[in-house]
Tab-separated table of C-alpha atoms in Angstrom:
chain	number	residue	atom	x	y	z
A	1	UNK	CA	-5.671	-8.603	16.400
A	2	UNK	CA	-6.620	-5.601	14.011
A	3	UNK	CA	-5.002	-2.435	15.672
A	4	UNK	CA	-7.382	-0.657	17.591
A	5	UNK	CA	-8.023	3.175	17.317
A	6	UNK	CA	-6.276	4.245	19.946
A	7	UNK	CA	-3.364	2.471	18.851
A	8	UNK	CA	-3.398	3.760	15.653
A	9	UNK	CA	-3.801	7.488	16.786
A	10	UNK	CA	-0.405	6.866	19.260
A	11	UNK	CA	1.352	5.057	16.005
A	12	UNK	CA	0.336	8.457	13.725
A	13	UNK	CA	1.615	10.363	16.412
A	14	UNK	CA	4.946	8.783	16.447
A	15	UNK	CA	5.362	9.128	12.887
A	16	UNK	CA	4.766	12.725	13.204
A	17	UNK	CA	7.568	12.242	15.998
A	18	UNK	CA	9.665	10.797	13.265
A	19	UNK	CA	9.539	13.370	10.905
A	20	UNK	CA	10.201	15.923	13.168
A	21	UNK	CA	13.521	14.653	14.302
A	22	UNK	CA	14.730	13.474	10.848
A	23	UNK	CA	14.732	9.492	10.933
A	24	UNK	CA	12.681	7.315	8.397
A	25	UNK	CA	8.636	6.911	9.860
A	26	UNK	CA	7.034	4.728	11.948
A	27	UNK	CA	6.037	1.771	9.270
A	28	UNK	CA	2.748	1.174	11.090
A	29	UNK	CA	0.476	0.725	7.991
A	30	UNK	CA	2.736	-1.977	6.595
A	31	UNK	CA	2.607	-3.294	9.904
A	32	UNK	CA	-1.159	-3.398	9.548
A	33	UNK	CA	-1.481	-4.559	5.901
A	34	UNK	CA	1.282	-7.459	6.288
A	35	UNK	CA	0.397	-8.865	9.935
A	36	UNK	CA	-1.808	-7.250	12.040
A	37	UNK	CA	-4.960	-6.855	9.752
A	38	UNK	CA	-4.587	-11.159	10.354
A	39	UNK	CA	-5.075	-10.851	13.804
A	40	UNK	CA	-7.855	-13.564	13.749
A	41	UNK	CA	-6.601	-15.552	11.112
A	42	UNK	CA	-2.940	-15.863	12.808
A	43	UNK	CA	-4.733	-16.545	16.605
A	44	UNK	CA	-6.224	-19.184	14.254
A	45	UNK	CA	-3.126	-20.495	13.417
A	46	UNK	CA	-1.788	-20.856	17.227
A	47	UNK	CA	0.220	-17.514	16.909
A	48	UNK	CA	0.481	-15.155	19.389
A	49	UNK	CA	1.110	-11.472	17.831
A	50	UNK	CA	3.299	-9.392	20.318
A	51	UNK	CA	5.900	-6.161	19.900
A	52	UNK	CA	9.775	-5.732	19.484
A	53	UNK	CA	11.199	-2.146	19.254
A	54	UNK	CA	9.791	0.529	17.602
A	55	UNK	CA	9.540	-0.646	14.513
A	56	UNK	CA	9.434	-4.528	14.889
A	57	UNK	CA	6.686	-7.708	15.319
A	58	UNK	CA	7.196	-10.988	16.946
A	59	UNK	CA	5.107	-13.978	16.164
A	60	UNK	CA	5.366	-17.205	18.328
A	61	UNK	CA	3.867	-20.162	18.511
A	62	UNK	CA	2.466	-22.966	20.617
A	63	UNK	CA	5.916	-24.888	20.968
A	64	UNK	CA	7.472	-21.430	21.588
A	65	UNK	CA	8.981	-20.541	18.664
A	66	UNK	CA	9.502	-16.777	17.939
A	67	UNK	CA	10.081	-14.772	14.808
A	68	UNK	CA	10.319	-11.043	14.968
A	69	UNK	CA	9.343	-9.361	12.411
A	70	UNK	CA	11.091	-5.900	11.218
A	71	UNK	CA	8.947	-3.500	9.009
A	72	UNK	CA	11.195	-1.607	6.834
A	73	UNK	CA	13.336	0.592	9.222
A	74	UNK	CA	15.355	-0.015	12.677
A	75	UNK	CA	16.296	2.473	15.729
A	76	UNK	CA	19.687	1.803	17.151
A	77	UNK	CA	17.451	0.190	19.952
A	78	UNK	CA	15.901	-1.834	17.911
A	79	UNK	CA	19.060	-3.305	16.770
A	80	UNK	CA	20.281	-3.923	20.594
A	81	UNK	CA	16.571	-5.790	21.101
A	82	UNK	CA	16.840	-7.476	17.785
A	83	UNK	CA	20.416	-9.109	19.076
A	84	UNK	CA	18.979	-10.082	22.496
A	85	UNK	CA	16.594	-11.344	20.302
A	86	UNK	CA	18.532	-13.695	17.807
A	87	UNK	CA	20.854	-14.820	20.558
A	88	UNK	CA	17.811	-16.603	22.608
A	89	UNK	CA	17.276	-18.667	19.639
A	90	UNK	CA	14.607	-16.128	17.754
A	91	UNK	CA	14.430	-16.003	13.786
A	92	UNK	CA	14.577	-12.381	12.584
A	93	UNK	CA	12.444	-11.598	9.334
A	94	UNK	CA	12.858	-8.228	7.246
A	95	UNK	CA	9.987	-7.182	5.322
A	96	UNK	CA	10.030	-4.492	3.082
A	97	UNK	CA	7.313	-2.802	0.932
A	98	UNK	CA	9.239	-0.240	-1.404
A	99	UNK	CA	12.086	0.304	-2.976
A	100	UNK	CA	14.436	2.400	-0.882
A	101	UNK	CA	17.451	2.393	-2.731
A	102	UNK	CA	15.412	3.553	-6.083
A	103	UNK	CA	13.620	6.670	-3.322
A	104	UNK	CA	16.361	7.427	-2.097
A	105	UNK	CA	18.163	8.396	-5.825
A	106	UNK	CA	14.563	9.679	-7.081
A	107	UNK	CA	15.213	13.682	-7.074
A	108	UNK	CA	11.228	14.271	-7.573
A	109	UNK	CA	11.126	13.163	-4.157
A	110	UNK	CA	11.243	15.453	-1.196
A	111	UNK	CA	15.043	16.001	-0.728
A	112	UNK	CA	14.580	15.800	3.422
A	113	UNK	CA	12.669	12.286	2.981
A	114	UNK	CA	15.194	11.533	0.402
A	115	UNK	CA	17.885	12.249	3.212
A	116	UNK	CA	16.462	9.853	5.897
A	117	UNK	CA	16.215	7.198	3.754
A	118	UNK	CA	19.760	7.663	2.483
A	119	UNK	CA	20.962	8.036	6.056
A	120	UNK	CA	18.735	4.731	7.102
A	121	UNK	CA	20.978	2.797	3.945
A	122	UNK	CA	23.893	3.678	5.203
A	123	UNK	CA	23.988	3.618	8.504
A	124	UNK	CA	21.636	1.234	10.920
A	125	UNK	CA	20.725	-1.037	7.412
A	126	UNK	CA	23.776	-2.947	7.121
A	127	UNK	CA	23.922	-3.930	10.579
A	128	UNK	CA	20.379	-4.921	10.682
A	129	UNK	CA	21.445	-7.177	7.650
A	130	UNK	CA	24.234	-8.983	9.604
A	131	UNK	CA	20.919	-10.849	11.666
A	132	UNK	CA	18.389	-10.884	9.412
A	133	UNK	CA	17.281	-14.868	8.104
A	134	UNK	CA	15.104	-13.849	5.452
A	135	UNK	CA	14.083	-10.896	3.303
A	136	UNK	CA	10.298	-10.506	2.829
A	137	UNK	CA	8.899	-8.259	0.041
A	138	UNK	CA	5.940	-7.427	-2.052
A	139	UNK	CA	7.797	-7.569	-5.472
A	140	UNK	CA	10.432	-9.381	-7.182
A	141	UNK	CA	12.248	-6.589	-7.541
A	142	UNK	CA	12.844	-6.030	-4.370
A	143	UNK	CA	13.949	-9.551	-3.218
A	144	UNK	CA	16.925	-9.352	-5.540
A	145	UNK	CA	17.617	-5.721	-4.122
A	146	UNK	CA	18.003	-7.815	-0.736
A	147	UNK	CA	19.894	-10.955	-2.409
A	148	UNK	CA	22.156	-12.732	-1.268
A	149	UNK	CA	19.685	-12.758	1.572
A	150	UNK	CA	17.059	-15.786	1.203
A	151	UNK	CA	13.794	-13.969	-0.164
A	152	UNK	CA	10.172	-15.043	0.374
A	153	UNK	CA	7.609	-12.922	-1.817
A	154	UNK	CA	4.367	-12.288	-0.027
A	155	UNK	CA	1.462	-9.630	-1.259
A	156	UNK	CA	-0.190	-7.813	1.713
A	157	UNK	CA	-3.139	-8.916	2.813
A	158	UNK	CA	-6.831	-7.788	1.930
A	159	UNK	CA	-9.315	-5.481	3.132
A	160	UNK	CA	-11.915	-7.635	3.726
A	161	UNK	CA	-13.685	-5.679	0.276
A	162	UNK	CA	-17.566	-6.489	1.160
A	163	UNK	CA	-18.874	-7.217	-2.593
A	164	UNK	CA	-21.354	-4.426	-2.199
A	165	UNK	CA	-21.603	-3.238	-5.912
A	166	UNK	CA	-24.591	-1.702	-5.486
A	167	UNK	CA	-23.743	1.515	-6.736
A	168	UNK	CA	-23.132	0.763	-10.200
A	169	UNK	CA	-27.286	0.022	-10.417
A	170	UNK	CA	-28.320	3.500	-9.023
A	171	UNK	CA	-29.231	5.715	-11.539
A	172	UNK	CA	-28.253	9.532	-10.342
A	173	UNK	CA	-26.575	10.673	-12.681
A	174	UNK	CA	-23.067	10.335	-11.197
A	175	UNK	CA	-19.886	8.396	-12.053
A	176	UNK	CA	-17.630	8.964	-9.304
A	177	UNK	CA	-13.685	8.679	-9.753
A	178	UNK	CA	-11.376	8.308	-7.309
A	179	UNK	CA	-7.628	8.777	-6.595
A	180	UNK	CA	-5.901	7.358	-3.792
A	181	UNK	CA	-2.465	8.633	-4.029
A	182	UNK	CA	-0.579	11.352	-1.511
A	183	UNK	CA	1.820	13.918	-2.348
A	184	UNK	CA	4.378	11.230	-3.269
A	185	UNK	CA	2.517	10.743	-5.892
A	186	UNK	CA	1.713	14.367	-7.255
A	187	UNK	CA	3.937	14.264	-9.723
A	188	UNK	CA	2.249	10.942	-11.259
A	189	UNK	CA	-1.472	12.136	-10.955
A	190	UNK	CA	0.221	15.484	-13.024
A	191	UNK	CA	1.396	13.169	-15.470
A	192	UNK	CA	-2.618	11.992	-16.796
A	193	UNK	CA	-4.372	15.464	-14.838
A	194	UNK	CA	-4.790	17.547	-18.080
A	195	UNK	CA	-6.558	14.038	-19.789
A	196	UNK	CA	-9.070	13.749	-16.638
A	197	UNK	CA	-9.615	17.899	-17.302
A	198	UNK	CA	-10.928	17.070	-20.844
A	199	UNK	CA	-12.963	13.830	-19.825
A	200	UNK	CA	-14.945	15.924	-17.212
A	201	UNK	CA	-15.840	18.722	-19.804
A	202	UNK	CA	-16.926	15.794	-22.205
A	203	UNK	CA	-19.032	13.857	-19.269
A	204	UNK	CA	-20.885	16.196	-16.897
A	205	UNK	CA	-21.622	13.739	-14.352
A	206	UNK	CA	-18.003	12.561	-13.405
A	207	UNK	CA	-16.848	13.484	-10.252
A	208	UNK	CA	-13.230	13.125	-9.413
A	209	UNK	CA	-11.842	12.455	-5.804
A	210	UNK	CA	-8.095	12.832	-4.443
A	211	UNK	CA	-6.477	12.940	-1.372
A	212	UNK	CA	-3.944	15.213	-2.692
A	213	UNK	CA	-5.146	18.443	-0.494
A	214	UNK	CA	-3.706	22.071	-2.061
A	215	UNK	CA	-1.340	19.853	-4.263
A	216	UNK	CA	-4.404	18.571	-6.297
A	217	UNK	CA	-5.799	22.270	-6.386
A	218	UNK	CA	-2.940	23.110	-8.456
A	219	UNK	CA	-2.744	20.419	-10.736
A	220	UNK	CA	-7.046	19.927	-11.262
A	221	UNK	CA	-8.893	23.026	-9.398
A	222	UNK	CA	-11.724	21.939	-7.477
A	223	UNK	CA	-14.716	22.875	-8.817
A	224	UNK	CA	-18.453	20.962	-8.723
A	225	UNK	CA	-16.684	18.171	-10.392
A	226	UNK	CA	-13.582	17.938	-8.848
A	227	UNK	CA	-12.746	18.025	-4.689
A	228	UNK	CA	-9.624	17.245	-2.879
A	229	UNK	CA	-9.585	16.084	0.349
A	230	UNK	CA	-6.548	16.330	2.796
A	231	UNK	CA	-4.578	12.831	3.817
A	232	UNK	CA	-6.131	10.801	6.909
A	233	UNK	CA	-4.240	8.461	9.469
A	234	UNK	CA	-4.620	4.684	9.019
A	235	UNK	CA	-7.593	4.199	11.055
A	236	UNK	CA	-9.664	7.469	9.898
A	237	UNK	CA	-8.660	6.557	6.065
A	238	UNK	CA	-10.058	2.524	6.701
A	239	UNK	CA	-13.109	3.828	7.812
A	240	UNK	CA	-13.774	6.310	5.350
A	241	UNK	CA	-12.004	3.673	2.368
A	242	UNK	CA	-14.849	1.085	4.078
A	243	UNK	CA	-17.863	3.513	3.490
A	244	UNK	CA	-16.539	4.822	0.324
A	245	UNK	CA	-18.602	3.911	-2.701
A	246	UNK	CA	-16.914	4.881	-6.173
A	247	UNK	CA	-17.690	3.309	-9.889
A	248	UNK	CA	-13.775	4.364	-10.819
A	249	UNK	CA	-10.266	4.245	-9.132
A	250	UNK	CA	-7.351	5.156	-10.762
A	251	UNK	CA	-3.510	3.998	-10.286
A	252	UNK	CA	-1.733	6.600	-12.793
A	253	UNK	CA	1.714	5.331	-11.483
A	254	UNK	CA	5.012	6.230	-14.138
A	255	UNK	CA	6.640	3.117	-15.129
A	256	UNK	CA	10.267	3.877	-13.551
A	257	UNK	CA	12.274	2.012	-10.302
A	258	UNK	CA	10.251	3.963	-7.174
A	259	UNK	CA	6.741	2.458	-8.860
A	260	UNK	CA	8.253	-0.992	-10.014
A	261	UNK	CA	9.234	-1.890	-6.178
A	262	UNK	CA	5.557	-0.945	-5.002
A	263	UNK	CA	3.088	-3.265	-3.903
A	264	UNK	CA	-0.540	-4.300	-4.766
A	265	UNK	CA	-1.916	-2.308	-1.875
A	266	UNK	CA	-3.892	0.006	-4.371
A	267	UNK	CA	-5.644	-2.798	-6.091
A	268	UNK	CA	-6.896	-3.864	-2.638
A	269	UNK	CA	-8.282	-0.263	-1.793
A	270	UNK	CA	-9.969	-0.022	-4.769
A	271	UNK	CA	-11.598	-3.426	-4.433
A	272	UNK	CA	-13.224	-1.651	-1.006
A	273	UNK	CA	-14.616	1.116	-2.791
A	274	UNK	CA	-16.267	-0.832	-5.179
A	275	UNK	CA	-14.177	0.452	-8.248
A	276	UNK	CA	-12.860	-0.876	-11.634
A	277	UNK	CA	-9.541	0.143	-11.128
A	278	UNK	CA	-7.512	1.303	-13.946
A	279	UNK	CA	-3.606	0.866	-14.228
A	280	UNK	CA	-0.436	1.520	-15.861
A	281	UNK	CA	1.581	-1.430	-16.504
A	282	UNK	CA	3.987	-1.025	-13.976
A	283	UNK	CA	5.931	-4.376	-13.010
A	284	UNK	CA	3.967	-4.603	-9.760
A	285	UNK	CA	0.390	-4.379	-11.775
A	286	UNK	CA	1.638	-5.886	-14.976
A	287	UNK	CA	1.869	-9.680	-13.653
A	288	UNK	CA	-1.438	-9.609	-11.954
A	289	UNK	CA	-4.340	-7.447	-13.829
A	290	UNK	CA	-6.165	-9.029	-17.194
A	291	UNK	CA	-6.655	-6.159	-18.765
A	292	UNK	CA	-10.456	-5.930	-19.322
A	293	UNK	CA	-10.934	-8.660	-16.991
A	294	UNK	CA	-10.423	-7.259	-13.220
A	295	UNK	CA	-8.704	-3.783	-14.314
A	296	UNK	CA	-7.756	-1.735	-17.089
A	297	UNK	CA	-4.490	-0.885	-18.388
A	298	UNK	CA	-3.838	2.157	-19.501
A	299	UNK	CA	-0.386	4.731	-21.140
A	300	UNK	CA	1.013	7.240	-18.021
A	301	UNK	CA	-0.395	9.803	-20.503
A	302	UNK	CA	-3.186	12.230	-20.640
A	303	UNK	CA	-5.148	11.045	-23.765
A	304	UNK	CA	-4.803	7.484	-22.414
A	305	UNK	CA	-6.247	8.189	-19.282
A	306	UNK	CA	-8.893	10.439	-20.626
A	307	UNK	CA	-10.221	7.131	-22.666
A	308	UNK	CA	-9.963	5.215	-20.059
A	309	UNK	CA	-12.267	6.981	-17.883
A	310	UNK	CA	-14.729	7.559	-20.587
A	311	UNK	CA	-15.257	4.232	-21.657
A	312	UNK	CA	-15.905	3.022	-18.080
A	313	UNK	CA	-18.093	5.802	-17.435
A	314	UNK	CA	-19.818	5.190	-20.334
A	315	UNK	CA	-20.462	1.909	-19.933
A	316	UNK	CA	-21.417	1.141	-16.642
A	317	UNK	CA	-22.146	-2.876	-16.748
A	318	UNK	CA	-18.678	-2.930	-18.405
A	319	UNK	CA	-16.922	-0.410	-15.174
A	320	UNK	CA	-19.174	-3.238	-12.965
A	321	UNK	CA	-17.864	-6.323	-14.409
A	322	UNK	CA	-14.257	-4.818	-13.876
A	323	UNK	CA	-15.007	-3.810	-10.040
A	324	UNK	CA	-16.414	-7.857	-9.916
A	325	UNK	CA	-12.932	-9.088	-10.982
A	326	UNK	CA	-11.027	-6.596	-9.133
A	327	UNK	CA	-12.634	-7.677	-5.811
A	328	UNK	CA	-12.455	-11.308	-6.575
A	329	UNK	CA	-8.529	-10.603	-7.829
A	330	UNK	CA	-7.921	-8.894	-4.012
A	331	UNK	CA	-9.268	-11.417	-2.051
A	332	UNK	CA	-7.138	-14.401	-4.331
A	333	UNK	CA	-4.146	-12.448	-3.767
A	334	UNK	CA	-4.741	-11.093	-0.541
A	335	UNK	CA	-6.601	-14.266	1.673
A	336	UNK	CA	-5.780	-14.147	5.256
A	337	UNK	CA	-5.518	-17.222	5.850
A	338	UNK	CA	-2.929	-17.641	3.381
A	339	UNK	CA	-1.289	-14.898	4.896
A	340	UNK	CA	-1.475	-16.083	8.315
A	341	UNK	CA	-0.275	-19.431	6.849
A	342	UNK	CA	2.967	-17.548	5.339
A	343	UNK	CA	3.507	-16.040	8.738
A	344	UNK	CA	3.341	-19.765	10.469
A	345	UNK	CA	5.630	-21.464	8.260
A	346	UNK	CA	8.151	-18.779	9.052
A	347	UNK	CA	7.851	-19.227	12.410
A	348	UNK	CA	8.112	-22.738	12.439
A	349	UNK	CA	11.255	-22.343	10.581
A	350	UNK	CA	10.411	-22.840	6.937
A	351	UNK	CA	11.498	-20.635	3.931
A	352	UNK	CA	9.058	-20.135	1.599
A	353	UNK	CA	11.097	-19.428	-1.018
A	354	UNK	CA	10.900	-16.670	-3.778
């Protein structure tokens, strides 16, 4: 089942809990992206979708076969349910979505987060290790981070984008641009910020989105062209993402270790708002996008970026044809049921291997 609102609200709360007291945040929207959004496809599959710990899944199926699921970090508890767990006969998979080990060494990174994650490594990670069966991750990269471990490599699921392109054939006068990034990624949108300054001088009718809040004001002011809106939880964010209507989206990411062990996540949101997403070749986007095709590629540099945007903007059946590929590259990538079908073979005690 897709998490309902309520849900959601008491899952934001707790990760507000989380940061309060110092340990590593409730992982609910990986939850969502890897398991729960396939609520339908997994009942589909004869899987029942049910809770461990704080920060954990199970998954079992008709001839009662269980597999819990842990989403990136444990709670001593969860190690003590995780045991009781295992020794009843349960398989135990890890999935992880980012690259802790390279966050944890990044010093751009807020030295408290960079704390909890370093305390998470060494402390409750190793133990969780010693019952883990198999490692599940977004990237490559990531699975040999978690080696000797056997790996399976799964991209999360879609967001059910709707197709709607509608917006590319409306003719008023706007080209709207959109950045999807947090604070953790201030220092990336900086990076290409002084190239999207000079393409909204040379085309009056871009506007440029962000949820970057007073961080954004600092690095683009908001002006008629330019607004930055303040980060949402899960559920407020889906509905907004699902309304959202943009001809542009933009994935400035620096090509170093923290953006390398990302996901495709971004290329999924952007196929919901409709955009032609444009990327730098980071090893998570660099296997996947034909450049032209279903994205752009583009330097982690102003003048790059500044290009980018212009040609899309100025050619809007091109920016259109992109959005087409992008959505049709999500869905491949992203199908449920293939998702669902990942989850089942797990359960059932296959490996599908890296």
């Amino acid at each position: 089942m897709i998490l309902r609102p309520n849900l959601l609200r008491k899952a934001a709360l707790a990760t507000a809990f989380d940061h309060f007291t110092g340990r590593p945040k409730t992982a609910y929207p990986t939850r969502y992206h890897y398991v729960e959004i396939c609520g339908a496809e997994l009942s589909a599959a004869g899987l029942q979708l049910g809770r461990i710990g704080q920060h954990g899944l199970t998954l079992t199926d008709g001839q009662g076969r269980s597999l819990a699921i842990v989403v990136r970090y444990v709670t001593a508890r969860d190690l003590r349910l995780l045991s009781a767990f295992r020794a009843k006969g349960g398989r135990i998979a890890y999935l992880l979505d980012d690259d802790l080990w390279a966050m944890a060494s990044d010093t751009r990174l807020d030295p408290r987060y960079r704390g909890r994650i370093a305390r998470f490594l060494s402390g409750l990670f190793p133990k969780l290790l010693e019952l883990v069966d198999v490692a599940v991750a977004p990237n490559r990269r990531l699975l040999e981070r978690l080696a000797p471990l056997p790996g399976a490599f799964l991209h999360p699921a879609d967001l059910a984008p709707t197709g709607d392109l509608a917006h590319f054939d409306r003719d008023d006068g706007e080209t709207r641009v959109l950045f999807l990034g947090t604070a953790t990624h201030a220092e990336d949108f900086a990076a290409v910020a002084p190239g999207l300054a000079e393409a909204l001088a040379a085309e009056p009718g871009l506007r440029v989105e962000t949820f970057l809040g007073a961080k954004g004001e600092a690095l683009l002011p908001a002006s008629r062209q330019v607004a930055h809106m303040t980060p949402m939880v899960l559920e407020d964010f889906q509905r907004w993402l699902n309304r959202a209507r943009h001809h542009i989206a933009l994935a400035p990411y620096a090509v170093n270790p923290v953006n390398d062990g990302r996901s495709i996540i971004k290329l999924h949101q952007h196929a919901v708002a409709g955009a032609a997403g444009i990327y730098t070749p980071t090893a998570v986007f660099a296997p996947v996008i034909e450049d032209g095709r279903n994205g752009l590629f583009a330097a982690h540099e102003p003048a790059a970026f500044r290009d980018a945007v212009l040609r899309l903007a100025r050619d809007r059946a091109k920016a259109k044809e992109i959005a087409q590929g992008g959505i049709a590259l999500s869905r491949r990538l992203g199908d449920r049921r293939a998702v669902a079908g990942f989850w089942a073979d797990l359960v059932a005690g296959g490996q599908q291997g890296a």
